[in-house]
Amino acid sequence: MTASARLLIVGPQGSGKGTQGVRIAETFGIPVVSTGDIFRANIKGGTELGTQVTEILDRGDLVPDELTSEIVRDRLSQDDAANGFLLDGYPRNVAQVGHLDEFLSGRGEALDAVLLLDVPRAESISRLSLRAIEQGRSDDTEEAIAHRLDIYERETAPIIDVYSERGIVDRIDGVGSLDEITERIVAALDARGLHVAV
Ligand code: AMP
């Protein structure tokens, strides 16, 4: 069975949001919509979009809001996202929050919860450096990592205030074992009446 849940997972790069996002989405039977994954798949596949965004990703900069929001609207319009989804990496600034609000309210929907994974900056940097060695992502150079964390603090952190005012943010301690963190998230969602699919 699929449980309806419209979720956003947010946190600095290296907070483990990708890993936890997949776990939570599986638990709820909803798709993960990760803009970073969509861009990387397009780069790998050599599509026109991929060519357009390669340098932006390598620099650690943000892809233009309009382009990103259009991609997300297309993805959320697919059948498998009708009952819920977990957004990872979008919205990433206040302008994108506006785009998402407009799209969702047009469907009579809204986000149910925003999961904020709390991880100290030093921990994020050490996890990212490890991932750079393990996965060889071209945007995991030391310079690009620091740049992306700066962008997170400047552009993405403010979206937390916007969602906090709506009372939908759950702050999750992102330090611990993978299972512990998943349990914390599931408990927070449960407290909101968002229950796991059975
Ligand atoms: P991520 O995998 O979420 O860390 O994203 C990797 C890269 O994709 C980012 O550093 C940006 O260049 C780009 N990107 C992902 N999501 C967005 C977004 N919502 N807006 C703009 N650029 C994005």
mmCIF file of C-alpha atoms and ligand atoms in Angstrom:
data_model
loop_
_atom_site.group_PDB
_atom_site.id
_atom_site.type_symbol
_atom_site.label_atom_id
_atom_site.label_comp_id
_atom_site.label_asym_id
_atom_site.label_seq_id
_atom_site.Cartn_x
_atom_site.Cartn_y
_atom_site.Cartn_z
ATOM 1 C CA MET A 1 0.000 0.000 0.000
ATOM 2 C CA THR A 2 1.147 3.538 -0.615
ATOM 3 C CA ALA A 3 0.833 6.147 2.122
ATOM 4 C CA SER A 4 0.203 9.670 0.952
ATOM 5 C CA ALA A 5 2.976 11.996 2.050
ATOM 6 C CA ARG A 6 4.422 15.080 0.425
ATOM 7 C CA LEU A 7 7.819 15.541 1.940
ATOM 8 C CA LEU A 8 10.939 17.625 1.563
ATOM 9 C CA ILE A 9 14.263 16.581 3.034
ATOM 10 C CA VAL A 10 16.757 19.350 3.506
ATOM 11 C CA GLY A 11 20.195 19.690 5.047
ATOM 12 C CA PRO A 12 23.711 20.703 4.115
ATOM 13 C CA GLN A 13 25.590 18.617 1.561
ATOM 14 C CA GLY A 14 27.004 15.650 3.415
ATOM 15 C CA SER A 15 24.152 15.576 5.929
ATOM 16 C CA GLY A 16 23.047 12.188 4.594
ATOM 17 C CA LYS A 17 19.793 13.517 3.148
ATOM 18 C CA GLY A 18 20.203 11.490 -0.058
ATOM 19 C CA THR A 19 20.552 8.216 1.835
ATOM 20 C CA GLN A 20 17.803 8.978 4.328
ATOM 21 C CA GLY A 21 15.548 10.307 1.585
ATOM 22 C CA VAL A 22 15.692 6.984 -0.268
ATOM 23 C CA ARG A 23 14.962 5.057 2.933
ATOM 24 C CA ILE A 24 11.988 7.218 3.875
ATOM 25 C CA ALA A 25 10.564 7.181 0.354
ATOM 26 C CA GLU A 26 10.799 3.388 0.261
ATOM 27 C CA THR A 27 9.105 3.159 3.629
ATOM 28 C CA PHE A 28 6.237 5.331 2.426
ATOM 29 C CA GLY A 29 6.080 3.877 -1.080
ATOM 30 C CA ILE A 30 6.605 7.266 -2.711
ATOM 31 C CA PRO A 31 9.183 8.336 -5.321
ATOM 32 C CA VAL A 32 12.271 10.396 -4.493
ATOM 33 C CA VAL A 33 12.561 13.463 -6.665
ATOM 34 C CA SER A 34 16.190 14.555 -6.453
ATOM 35 C CA THR A 35 17.125 17.460 -8.705
ATOM 36 C CA GLY A 36 20.833 16.663 -8.279
ATOM 37 C CA ASP A 37 20.208 13.093 -9.507
ATOM 38 C CA ILE A 38 18.148 14.364 -12.452
ATOM 39 C CA PHE A 39 20.934 16.759 -13.486
ATOM 40 C CA ARG A 40 23.638 14.103 -13.087
ATOM 41 C CA ALA A 41 21.631 11.559 -15.118
ATOM 42 C CA ASN A 42 21.279 14.116 -17.908
ATOM 43 C CA ILE A 43 24.986 14.910 -17.846
ATOM 44 C CA LYS A 44 25.813 11.220 -18.015
ATOM 45 C CA GLY A 45 23.309 10.652 -20.813
ATOM 46 C CA GLY A 46 24.715 13.583 -22.811
ATOM 47 C CA THR A 47 21.319 15.269 -23.212
ATOM 48 C CA GLU A 48 20.870 18.917 -24.123
ATOM 49 C CA LEU A 49 19.953 19.681 -20.504
ATOM 50 C CA GLY A 50 23.082 17.849 -19.399
ATOM 51 C CA THR A 51 25.290 19.967 -21.636
ATOM 52 C CA GLN A 52 23.568 23.086 -20.360
ATOM 53 C CA VAL A 53 24.243 22.338 -16.684
ATOM 54 C CA THR A 54 27.610 20.518 -16.638
ATOM 55 C CA GLU A 55 29.749 23.566 -15.872
ATOM 56 C CA ILE A 56 27.272 24.898 -13.325
ATOM 57 C CA LEU A 57 27.374 21.654 -11.347
ATOM 58 C CA ASP A 58 31.155 21.430 -11.580
ATOM 59 C CA ARG A 59 31.461 24.926 -10.104
ATOM 60 C CA GLY A 60 28.990 24.057 -7.359
ATOM 61 C CA ASP A 61 26.690 26.892 -8.439
ATOM 62 C CA LEU A 62 22.909 26.686 -8.697
ATOM 63 C CA VAL A 63 21.162 25.910 -11.969
ATOM 64 C CA PRO A 64 18.774 28.789 -12.857
ATOM 65 C CA ASP A 65 15.551 28.675 -10.838
ATOM 66 C CA GLU A 66 13.140 28.677 -13.790
ATOM 67 C CA LEU A 67 14.856 25.766 -15.486
ATOM 68 C CA THR A 68 15.044 23.758 -12.258
ATOM 69 C CA SER A 69 11.428 24.435 -11.333
ATOM 70 C CA GLU A 70 10.228 23.410 -14.783
ATOM 71 C CA ILE A 71 12.030 20.085 -14.447
ATOM 72 C CA VAL A 72 10.473 19.493 -11.034
ATOM 73 C CA ARG A 73 6.971 20.387 -12.269
ATOM 74 C CA ASP A 74 7.345 17.868 -15.108
ATOM 75 C CA ARG A 75 8.537 15.181 -12.724
ATOM 76 C CA LEU A 76 5.815 15.802 -10.144
ATOM 77 C CA SER A 77 3.215 15.623 -12.896
ATOM 78 C CA GLN A 78 4.012 11.968 -13.536
ATOM 79 C CA ASP A 79 1.551 9.392 -12.258
ATOM 80 C CA ASP A 80 3.787 7.903 -9.577
ATOM 81 C CA ALA A 81 3.930 11.258 -7.761
ATOM 82 C CA ALA A 82 0.156 11.705 -7.623
ATOM 83 C CA ASN A 83 -0.101 10.344 -4.082
ATOM 84 C CA GLY A 84 3.054 11.756 -2.673
ATOM 85 C CA PHE A 85 6.750 12.270 -3.174
ATOM 86 C CA LEU A 86 9.920 13.098 -1.337
ATOM 87 C CA LEU A 87 11.813 16.086 -2.665
ATOM 88 C CA ASP A 88 15.583 16.081 -2.180
ATOM 89 C CA GLY A 89 17.564 19.166 -3.180
ATOM 90 C CA TYR A 90 14.574 21.250 -4.253
ATOM 91 C CA PRO A 91 13.515 23.907 -3.342
ATOM 92 C CA ARG A 92 16.976 25.267 -2.647
ATOM 93 C CA ASN A 93 16.219 28.956 -2.263
ATOM 94 C CA VAL A 94 13.253 31.165 -1.438
ATOM 95 C CA ALA A 95 12.406 31.812 -5.106
ATOM 96 C CA GLN A 96 12.051 28.070 -5.696
ATOM 97 C CA VAL A 97 9.797 27.804 -2.634
ATOM 98 C CA GLY A 98 7.491 30.268 -4.407
ATOM 99 C CA HIS A 99 7.538 28.198 -7.605
ATOM 100 C CA LEU A 100 6.743 25.010 -5.720
ATOM 101 C CA ASP A 101 3.953 26.684 -3.724
ATOM 102 C CA GLU A 102 2.351 27.901 -6.913
ATOM 103 C CA PHE A 103 2.522 24.483 -8.534
ATOM 104 C CA LEU A 104 1.248 22.544 -5.527
ATOM 105 C CA SER A 105 -1.520 24.973 -4.632
ATOM 106 C CA GLY A 106 -2.688 24.741 -8.256
ATOM 107 C CA ARG A 107 -3.304 21.057 -7.528
ATOM 108 C CA GLY A 108 -4.871 21.738 -4.131
ATOM 109 C CA GLU A 109 -1.804 20.291 -2.420
ATOM 110 C CA ALA A 110 0.888 21.409 0.000
ATOM 111 C CA LEU A 111 3.959 19.912 1.640
ATOM 112 C CA ASP A 112 3.090 17.854 4.719
ATOM 113 C CA ALA A 113 6.498 18.015 6.367
ATOM 114 C CA VAL A 114 9.994 19.382 5.888
ATOM 115 C CA LEU A 115 12.688 17.177 7.398
ATOM 116 C CA LEU A 116 15.743 19.173 8.364
ATOM 117 C CA LEU A 117 18.813 17.011 8.922
ATOM 118 C CA ASP A 118 21.020 18.775 11.420
ATOM 119 C CA VAL A 119 24.726 18.050 10.985
ATOM 120 C CA PRO A 120 27.662 20.270 12.071
ATOM 121 C CA ARG A 121 29.631 21.822 9.180
ATOM 122 C CA ALA A 122 32.853 19.987 10.125
ATOM 123 C CA GLU A 123 31.012 16.636 9.981
ATOM 124 C CA SER A 124 29.517 17.498 6.561
ATOM 125 C CA ILE A 125 32.941 18.352 5.178
ATOM 126 C CA SER A 126 34.514 15.126 6.403
ATOM 127 C CA ARG A 127 31.632 13.017 5.005
ATOM 128 C CA LEU A 128 31.862 14.812 1.644
ATOM 129 C CA SER A 129 35.605 14.352 1.421
ATOM 130 C CA LEU A 130 35.090 10.639 2.014
ATOM 131 C CA ARG A 131 32.405 10.504 -0.708
ATOM 132 C CA ALA A 132 34.791 12.276 -3.085
ATOM 133 C CA ILE A 133 37.243 9.427 -2.658
ATOM 134 C CA GLU A 134 34.580 6.693 -2.845
ATOM 135 C CA GLN A 135 32.395 7.990 -5.695
ATOM 136 C CA GLY A 136 34.664 10.417 -7.534
ATOM 137 C CA ARG A 137 31.923 13.007 -8.059
ATOM 138 C CA SER A 138 33.372 15.863 -10.094
ATOM 139 C CA ASP A 139 31.739 18.451 -7.796
ATOM 140 C CA ASP A 140 33.296 16.957 -4.671
ATOM 141 C CA THR A 141 36.587 18.852 -4.951
ATOM 142 C CA GLU A 142 37.575 20.724 -1.787
ATOM 143 C CA GLU A 143 36.857 24.080 -3.403
ATOM 144 C CA ALA A 144 33.454 23.069 -4.783
ATOM 145 C CA ILE A 145 32.455 21.500 -1.446
ATOM 146 C CA ALA A 146 33.200 24.709 0.481
ATOM 147 C CA HIS A 147 31.384 26.733 -2.185
ATOM 148 C CA ARG A 148 28.285 24.493 -2.007
ATOM 149 C CA LEU A 149 28.200 24.715 1.784
ATOM 150 C CA ASP A 150 28.426 28.516 1.548
ATOM 151 C CA ILE A 151 25.525 28.538 -0.929
ATOM 152 C CA TYR A 152 23.571 26.273 1.416
ATOM 153 C CA GLU A 153 24.056 28.651 4.326
ATOM 154 C CA ARG A 154 23.289 31.754 2.272
ATOM 155 C CA GLU A 155 20.487 30.574 -0.023
ATOM 156 C CA THR A 156 19.021 27.337 1.282
ATOM 157 C CA ALA A 157 19.000 27.844 5.066
ATOM 158 C CA PRO A 158 16.508 30.758 4.720
ATOM 159 C CA ILE A 159 13.864 28.401 3.300
ATOM 160 C CA ILE A 160 13.751 26.750 6.732
ATOM 161 C CA ASP A 161 12.383 29.983 8.224
ATOM 162 C CA VAL A 162 9.682 30.127 5.563
ATOM 163 C CA TYR A 163 8.560 26.572 6.274
ATOM 164 C CA SER A 164 8.969 26.977 10.051
ATOM 165 C CA GLU A 165 6.396 29.754 9.960
ATOM 166 C CA ARG A 166 4.009 27.197 8.488
ATOM 167 C CA GLY A 167 4.759 24.811 11.360
ATOM 168 C CA ILE A 168 5.868 21.958 9.108
ATOM 169 C CA VAL A 169 9.585 21.673 9.927
ATOM 170 C CA ASP A 170 10.912 18.684 11.863
ATOM 171 C CA ARG A 171 14.507 19.168 12.963
ATOM 172 C CA ILE A 172 16.241 15.782 13.034
ATOM 173 C CA ASP A 173 19.600 15.117 14.668
ATOM 174 C CA GLY A 174 21.621 13.849 11.694
ATOM 175 C CA VAL A 175 24.477 12.394 13.725
ATOM 176 C CA GLY A 176 24.183 8.703 14.551
ATOM 177 C CA SER A 177 23.831 5.388 12.746
ATOM 178 C CA LEU A 178 21.771 5.211 9.536
ATOM 179 C CA ASP A 179 19.076 3.205 11.324
ATOM 180 C CA GLU A 180 18.917 5.574 14.275
ATOM 181 C CA ILE A 181 18.436 8.563 12.003
ATOM 182 C CA THR A 182 15.754 6.784 9.933
ATOM 183 C CA GLU A 183 13.932 5.921 13.170
ATOM 184 C CA ARG A 184 14.036 9.556 14.287
ATOM 185 C CA ILE A 185 12.527 10.645 10.980
ATOM 186 C CA VAL A 186 9.811 7.986 11.032
ATOM 187 C CA ALA A 187 8.926 8.980 14.612
ATOM 188 C CA ALA A 188 8.696 12.673 13.663
ATOM 189 C CA LEU A 189 6.427 11.876 10.714
ATOM 190 C CA ASP A 190 4.335 9.561 12.837
ATOM 191 C CA ALA A 191 3.796 12.396 15.312
ATOM 192 C CA ARG A 192 2.360 14.407 12.402
ATOM 193 C CA GLY A 193 -0.066 11.615 11.595
ATOM 194 C CA LEU A 194 1.999 10.534 8.590
ATOM 195 C CA HIS A 195 2.161 6.797 8.936
ATOM 196 C CA VAL A 196 4.243 4.240 7.133
ATOM 197 C CA ALA A 197 2.661 2.107 4.389
ATOM 198 C CA VAL A 198 1.717 -1.412 5.477
HETATM 199 P P1 AMP B 1 22.844 17.792 -4.987
HETATM 200 O O1 AMP B 1 23.003 16.406 -5.485
HETATM 201 O O2 AMP B 1 21.494 18.065 -4.404
HETATM 202 O O3 AMP B 1 23.954 18.216 -4.051
HETATM 203 O O4 AMP B 1 22.942 18.748 -6.260
HETATM 204 C C1 AMP B 1 24.105 18.784 -7.067
HETATM 205 C C2 AMP B 1 24.133 20.068 -7.886
HETATM 206 O O5 AMP B 1 22.984 20.125 -8.748
HETATM 207 C C3 AMP B 1 24.092 21.359 -7.090
HETATM 208 O O6 AMP B 1 25.362 21.746 -6.591
HETATM 209 C C4 AMP B 1 23.537 22.327 -8.136
HETATM 210 O O7 AMP B 1 24.541 22.677 -9.063
HETATM 211 C C5 AMP B 1 22.517 21.465 -8.877
HETATM 212 N N1 AMP B 1 21.185 21.542 -8.238
HETATM 213 C C6 AMP B 1 20.526 20.537 -7.587
HETATM 214 N N2 AMP B 1 19.325 20.944 -7.138
HETATM 215 C C7 AMP B 1 19.215 22.246 -7.500
HETATM 216 C C8 AMP B 1 18.215 23.233 -7.308
HETATM 217 N N3 AMP B 1 17.090 22.975 -6.633
HETATM 218 N N4 AMP B 1 18.421 24.454 -7.832
HETATM 219 C C9 AMP B 1 19.554 24.735 -8.513
HETATM 220 N N5 AMP B 1 20.550 23.873 -8.712
HETATM 221 C C10 AMP B 1 20.403 22.625 -8.215
#
